Short mmCIF file of C-alpha atoms in Angstrom, two decimals:
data_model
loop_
_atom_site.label_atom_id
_atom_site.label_comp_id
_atom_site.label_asym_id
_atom_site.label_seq_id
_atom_site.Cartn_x
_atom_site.Cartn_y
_atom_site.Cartn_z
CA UNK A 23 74.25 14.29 21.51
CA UNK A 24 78.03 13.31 21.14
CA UNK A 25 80.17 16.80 21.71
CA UNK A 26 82.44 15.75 18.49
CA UNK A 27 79.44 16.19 16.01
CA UNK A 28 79.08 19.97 17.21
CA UNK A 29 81.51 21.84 15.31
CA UNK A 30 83.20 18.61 13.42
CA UNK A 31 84.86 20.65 10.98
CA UNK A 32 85.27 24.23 13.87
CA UNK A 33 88.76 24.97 15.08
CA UNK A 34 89.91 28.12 15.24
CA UNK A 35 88.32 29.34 11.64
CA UNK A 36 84.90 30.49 12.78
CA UNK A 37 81.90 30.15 10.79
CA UNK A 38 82.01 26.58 9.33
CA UNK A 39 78.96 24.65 9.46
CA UNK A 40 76.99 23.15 12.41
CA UNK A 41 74.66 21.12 10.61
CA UNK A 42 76.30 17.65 11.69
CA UNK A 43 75.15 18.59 14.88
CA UNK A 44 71.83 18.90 13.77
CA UNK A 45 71.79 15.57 11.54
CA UNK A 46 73.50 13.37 14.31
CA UNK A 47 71.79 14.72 17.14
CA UNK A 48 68.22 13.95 15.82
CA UNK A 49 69.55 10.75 14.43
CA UNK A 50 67.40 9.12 17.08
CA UNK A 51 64.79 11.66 16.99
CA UNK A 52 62.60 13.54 14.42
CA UNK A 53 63.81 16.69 12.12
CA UNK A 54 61.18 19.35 11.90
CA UNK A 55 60.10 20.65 8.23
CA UNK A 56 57.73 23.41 9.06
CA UNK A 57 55.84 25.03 5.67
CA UNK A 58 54.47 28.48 6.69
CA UNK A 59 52.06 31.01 5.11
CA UNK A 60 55.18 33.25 3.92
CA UNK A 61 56.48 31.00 1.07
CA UNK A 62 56.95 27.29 2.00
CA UNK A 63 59.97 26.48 3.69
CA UNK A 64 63.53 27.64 4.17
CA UNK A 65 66.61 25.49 4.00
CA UNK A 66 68.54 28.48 5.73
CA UNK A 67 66.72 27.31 8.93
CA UNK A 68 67.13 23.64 10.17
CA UNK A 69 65.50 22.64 13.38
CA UNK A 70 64.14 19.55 14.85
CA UNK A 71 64.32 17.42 18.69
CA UNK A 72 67.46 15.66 19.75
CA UNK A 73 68.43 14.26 22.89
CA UNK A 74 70.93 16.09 25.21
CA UNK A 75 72.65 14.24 28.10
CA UNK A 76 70.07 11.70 28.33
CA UNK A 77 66.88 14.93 27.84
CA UNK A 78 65.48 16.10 24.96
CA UNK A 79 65.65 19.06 23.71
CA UNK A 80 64.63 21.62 20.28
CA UNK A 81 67.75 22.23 18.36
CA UNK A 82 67.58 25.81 15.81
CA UNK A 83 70.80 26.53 13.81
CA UNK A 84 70.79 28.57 10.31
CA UNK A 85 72.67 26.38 7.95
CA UNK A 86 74.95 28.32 5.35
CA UNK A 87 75.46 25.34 2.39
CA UNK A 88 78.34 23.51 2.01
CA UNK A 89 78.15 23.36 -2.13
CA UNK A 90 77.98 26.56 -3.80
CA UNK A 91 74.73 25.28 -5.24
CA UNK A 92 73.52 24.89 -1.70
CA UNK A 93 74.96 28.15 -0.66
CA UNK A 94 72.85 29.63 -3.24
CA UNK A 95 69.33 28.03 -2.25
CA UNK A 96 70.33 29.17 1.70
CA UNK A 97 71.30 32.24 0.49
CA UNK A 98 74.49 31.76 2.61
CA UNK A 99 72.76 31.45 5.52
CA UNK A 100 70.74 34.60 5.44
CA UNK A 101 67.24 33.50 6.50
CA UNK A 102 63.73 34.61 4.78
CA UNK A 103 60.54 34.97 6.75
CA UNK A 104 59.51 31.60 6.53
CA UNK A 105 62.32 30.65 8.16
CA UNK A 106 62.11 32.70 10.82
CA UNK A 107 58.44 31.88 11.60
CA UNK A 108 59.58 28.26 11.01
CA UNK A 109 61.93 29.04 13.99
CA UNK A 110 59.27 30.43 16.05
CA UNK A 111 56.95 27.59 15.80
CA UNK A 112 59.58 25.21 16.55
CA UNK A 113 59.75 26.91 20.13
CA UNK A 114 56.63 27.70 20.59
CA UNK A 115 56.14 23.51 19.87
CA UNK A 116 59.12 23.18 22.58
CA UNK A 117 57.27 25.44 25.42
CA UNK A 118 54.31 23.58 24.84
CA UNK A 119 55.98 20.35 25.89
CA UNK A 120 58.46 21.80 28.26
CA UNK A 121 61.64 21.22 26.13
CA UNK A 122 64.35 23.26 26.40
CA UNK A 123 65.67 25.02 23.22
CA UNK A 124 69.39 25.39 21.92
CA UNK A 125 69.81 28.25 19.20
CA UNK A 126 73.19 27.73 17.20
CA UNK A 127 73.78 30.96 15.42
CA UNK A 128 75.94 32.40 12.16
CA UNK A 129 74.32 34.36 9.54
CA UNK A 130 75.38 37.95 8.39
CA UNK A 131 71.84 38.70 9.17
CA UNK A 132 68.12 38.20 7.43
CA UNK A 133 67.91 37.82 3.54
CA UNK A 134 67.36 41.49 2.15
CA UNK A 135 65.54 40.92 -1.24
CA UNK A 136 61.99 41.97 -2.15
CA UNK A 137 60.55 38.87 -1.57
CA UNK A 138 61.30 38.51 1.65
CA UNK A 139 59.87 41.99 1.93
CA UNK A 140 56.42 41.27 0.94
CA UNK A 141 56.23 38.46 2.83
CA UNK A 142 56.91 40.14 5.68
CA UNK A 143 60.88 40.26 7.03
CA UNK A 144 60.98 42.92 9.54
CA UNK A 145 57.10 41.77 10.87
CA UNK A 146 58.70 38.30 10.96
CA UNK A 147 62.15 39.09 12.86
CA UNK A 148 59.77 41.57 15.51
CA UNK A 149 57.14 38.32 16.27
CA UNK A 150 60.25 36.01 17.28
CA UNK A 151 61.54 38.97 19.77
CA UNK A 152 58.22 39.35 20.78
CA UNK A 153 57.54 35.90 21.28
CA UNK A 154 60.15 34.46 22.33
CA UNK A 155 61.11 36.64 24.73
CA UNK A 156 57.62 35.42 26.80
CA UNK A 157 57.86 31.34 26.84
CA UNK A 158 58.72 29.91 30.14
CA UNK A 159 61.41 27.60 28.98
CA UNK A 160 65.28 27.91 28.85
CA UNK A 161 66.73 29.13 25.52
CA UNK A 162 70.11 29.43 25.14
CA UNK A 163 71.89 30.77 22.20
CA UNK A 164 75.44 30.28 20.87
CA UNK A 165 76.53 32.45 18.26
CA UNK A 166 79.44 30.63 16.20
CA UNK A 167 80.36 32.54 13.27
CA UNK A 168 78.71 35.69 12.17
CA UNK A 169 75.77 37.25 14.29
CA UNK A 170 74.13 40.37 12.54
CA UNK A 171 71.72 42.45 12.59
CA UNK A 172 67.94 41.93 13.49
CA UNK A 173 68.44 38.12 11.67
CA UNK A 174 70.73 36.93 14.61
CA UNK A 175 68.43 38.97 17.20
CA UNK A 176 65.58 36.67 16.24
CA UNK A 177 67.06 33.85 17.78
CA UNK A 178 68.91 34.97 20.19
CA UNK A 179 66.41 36.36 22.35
CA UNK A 180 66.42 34.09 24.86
CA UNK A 181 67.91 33.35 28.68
CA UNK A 182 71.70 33.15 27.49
CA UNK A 183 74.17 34.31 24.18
CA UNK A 184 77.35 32.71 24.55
CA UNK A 185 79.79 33.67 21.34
CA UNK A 186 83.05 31.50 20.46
CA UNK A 187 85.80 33.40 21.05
CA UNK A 188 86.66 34.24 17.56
CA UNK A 189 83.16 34.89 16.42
CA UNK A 190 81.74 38.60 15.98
CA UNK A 191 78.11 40.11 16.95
CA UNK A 192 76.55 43.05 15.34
CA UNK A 193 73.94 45.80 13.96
CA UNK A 194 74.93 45.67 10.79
CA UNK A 195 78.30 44.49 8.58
CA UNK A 196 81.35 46.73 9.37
CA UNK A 197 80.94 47.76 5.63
CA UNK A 198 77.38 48.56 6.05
CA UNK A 199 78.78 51.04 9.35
CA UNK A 200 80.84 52.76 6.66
CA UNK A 201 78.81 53.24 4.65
CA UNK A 202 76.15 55.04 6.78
CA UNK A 203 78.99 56.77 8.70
CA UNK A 204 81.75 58.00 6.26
CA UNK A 205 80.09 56.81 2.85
CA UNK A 206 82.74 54.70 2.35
CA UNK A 207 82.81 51.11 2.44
CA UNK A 208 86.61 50.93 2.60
CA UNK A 209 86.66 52.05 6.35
CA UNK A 210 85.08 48.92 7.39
CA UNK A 211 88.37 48.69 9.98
CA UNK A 212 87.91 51.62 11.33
CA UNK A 213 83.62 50.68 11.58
CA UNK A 214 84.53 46.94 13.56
CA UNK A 215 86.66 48.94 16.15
CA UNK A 216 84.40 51.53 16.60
CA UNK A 217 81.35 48.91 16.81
CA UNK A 218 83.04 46.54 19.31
CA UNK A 219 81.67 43.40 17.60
CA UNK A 220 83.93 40.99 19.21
CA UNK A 221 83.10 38.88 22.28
CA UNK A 222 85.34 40.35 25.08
CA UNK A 223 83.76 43.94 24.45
CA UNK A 224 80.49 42.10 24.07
CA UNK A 225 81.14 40.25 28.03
CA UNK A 226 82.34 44.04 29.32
CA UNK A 227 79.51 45.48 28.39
CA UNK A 228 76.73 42.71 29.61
CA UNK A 229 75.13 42.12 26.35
CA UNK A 230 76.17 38.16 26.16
CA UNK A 231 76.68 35.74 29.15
CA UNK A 232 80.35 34.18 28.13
CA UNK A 233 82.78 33.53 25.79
CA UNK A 234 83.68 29.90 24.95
CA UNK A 235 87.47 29.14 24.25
CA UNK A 236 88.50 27.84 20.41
CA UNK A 237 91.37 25.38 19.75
CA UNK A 238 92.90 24.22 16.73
CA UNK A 239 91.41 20.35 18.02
CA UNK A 240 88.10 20.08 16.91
CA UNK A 241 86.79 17.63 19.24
CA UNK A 242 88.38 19.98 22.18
CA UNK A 243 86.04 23.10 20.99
CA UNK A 244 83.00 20.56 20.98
CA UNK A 245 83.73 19.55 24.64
CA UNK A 246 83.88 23.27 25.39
CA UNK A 247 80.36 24.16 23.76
CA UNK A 248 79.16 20.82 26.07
CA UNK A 249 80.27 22.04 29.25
CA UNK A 250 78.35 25.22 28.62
CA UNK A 251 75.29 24.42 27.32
CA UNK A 252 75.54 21.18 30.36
CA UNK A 253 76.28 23.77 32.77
CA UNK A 254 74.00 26.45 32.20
CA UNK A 255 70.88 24.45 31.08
CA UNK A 256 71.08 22.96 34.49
CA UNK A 257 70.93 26.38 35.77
CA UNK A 258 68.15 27.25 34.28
CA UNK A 259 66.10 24.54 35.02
CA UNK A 260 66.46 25.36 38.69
CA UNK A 261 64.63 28.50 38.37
CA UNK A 262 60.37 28.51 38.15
CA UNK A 263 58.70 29.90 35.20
CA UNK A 264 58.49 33.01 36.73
CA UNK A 265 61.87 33.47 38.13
CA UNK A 266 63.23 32.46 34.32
CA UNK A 267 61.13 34.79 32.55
CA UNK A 268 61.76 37.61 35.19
CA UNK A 269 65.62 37.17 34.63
CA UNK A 270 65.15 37.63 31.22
CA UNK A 271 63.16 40.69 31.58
CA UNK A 272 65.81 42.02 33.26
CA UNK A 273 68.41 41.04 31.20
CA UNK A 274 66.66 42.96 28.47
CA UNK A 275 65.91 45.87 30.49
CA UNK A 276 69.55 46.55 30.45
CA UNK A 277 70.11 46.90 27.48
#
C-alpha cells in the first residue's frame, strides 16, 4: 500500500474521502461485496484485502460519495445495517485467516431512517461491539473525519483508535447535545466544549491511543498515518492471542 493513496486529497480539511486508499490498495488484491440478510448491500461500507508493507491485511472504511448523486445512495456516509454486518463478516473472514484488520473511520454516525430500523440498526451496531471485541487479531482504527455515535463505535472496537488531529469523536452531533440539553440546537458551541470531542481531550482522558499530526502536504499526512499503523501493527503482533484480547479487555474496562 503506497502512503500517498491514503488521504490523496487530506490536508488539513478533515473529512475528505479515503476511498483511493481502498481502490489502490486492493489493486493487487480482491474487493469484498458482501450481500446480507438486512437488505443487500451498502455502498456506505467498502472493504476488501490489500497488502501492507509486504502482508496482507482487511481494509474497512465508510465511504461518504464524492458526487452528490453518490452522496445520496451512501447517505453521506451514514451506514445501514447491512453495512455494518457487511463489516462484521469482513473481520470475522480476517480472524479466520489471521489477517490483521485496518478500520478507516468518518461518518456522523449510523443511518437513522425506518428502514434501517426494521432491519435491525441498533441489533446490528451491538453484534459488531460484541463481536469484534472477541477475535484474536489486531484491529486498529483511525478515525479521519467525523466519528459519532454508536455508527463509529461499531468499528472502532478494536486494539487501537488513533484520530487525526483535526478530526472530532462523539455520542451524538453537538446539535443533537443541544437539543437534549437546552432544547436548542443553536448552542451546539457551547455542546462541543462541554462534550470534549476533539482528540487531545480524547488522549487525556484514555479513550483513544494517539493523535496523528495533519499538514497542509498531502503526501506528508499519508506518511504520518504509515508510521502508525507500521508501528503499532508490529506491536500487536508481538503479543499472543490471549495477551491481545486481554489488553483489550482492559482497555474497555476503563472506560
Amino acid at each position: 500500500m503506497d502512503p500517498t493513496f491514503i488521504m490523496g486529497s487530506l490536508g488539513t480539511v478533515t473529512g475528505e474521502k479515503i476511498t483511493r486508499l481502498f481502490e489502490y490498495a486492493t489493486t493487487h488484491r480482491q474487493a469484498v461485496v458482501l450481500f446480507t440478510a438486512s437488505g443487500g448491500d451498502d455502498p456506505a461500507i467498502v472493504g476488501g484485502i490489500a497488502t501492507f508493507h509486504q502482508q496482507a491485511v482487511t481494509v474497512i472504511t465508510t465511504d461518504r460519495g464524492k458526487t452528490t448523486e453518490e452522496k445520496i445512495i451512501k447517505h453521506f456516509g451514514s451506514p445501514m445495517p447491512s453495512g455494518y454486518r457487511k463489516a462484521l463478516r469482513l473481520i470475522k473472514q480476517a480472524a479466520k485467516f489471521k489477517r490483521p484488520v485496518l478500520c478507516f473511520v468518518n461518518t456522523a454516525g449510523a443511518f437513522p431512517s425506518k428502514e434501517a430500523e426494521e432491519n435491525g440498526q441498533g441489533s446490528a451496531i451491538a453484534q459488531n461491539i460484541l463481536q469484534i471485541s472477541q477475535l484474536a487479531i489486531p484491529i486498529i482504527t483511525i478515525i479521519y473525519g467525523e466519528g459519532g455515535s454508536g455508527g463509529a463505535l461499531a468499528l472502532a472496537c478494536g486494539d487501537e483508535v488513533w484520530m487525526l488531529e483535526n478530526s472530532t469523536y462523539s455520542i451524538l452531533s453537538p446539535e443533537g447535545f443541544a437539543s437534549i440539553m437546552w432544547k436548542d440546537s443553536t448552542k451546539a458551541d457551547k455542546a462541543a466544549e462541554l462534550m470534549q470531542m476533539v482528540p487531545q481531550a480524547l488522549l487525556k482522558q484514555g479513550i483513544i491511543e494517539g493523535i496523528i499530526p495533519e499538514s497542509e502536504k498531502h503526501q506528508q499526512t499519508c506518511k504520518n498515518i504509515e508510521q502508525v499503523l507500521l508501528k503499532r501493527l508490529n506491536k500487536l503482533q508481538e503479543l499472543s492471542p490471549n495477551q491481545l484480547l486481554a489488553n483489550r479487555k482492559k482497555r474497555y474496562r476503563k472506560f
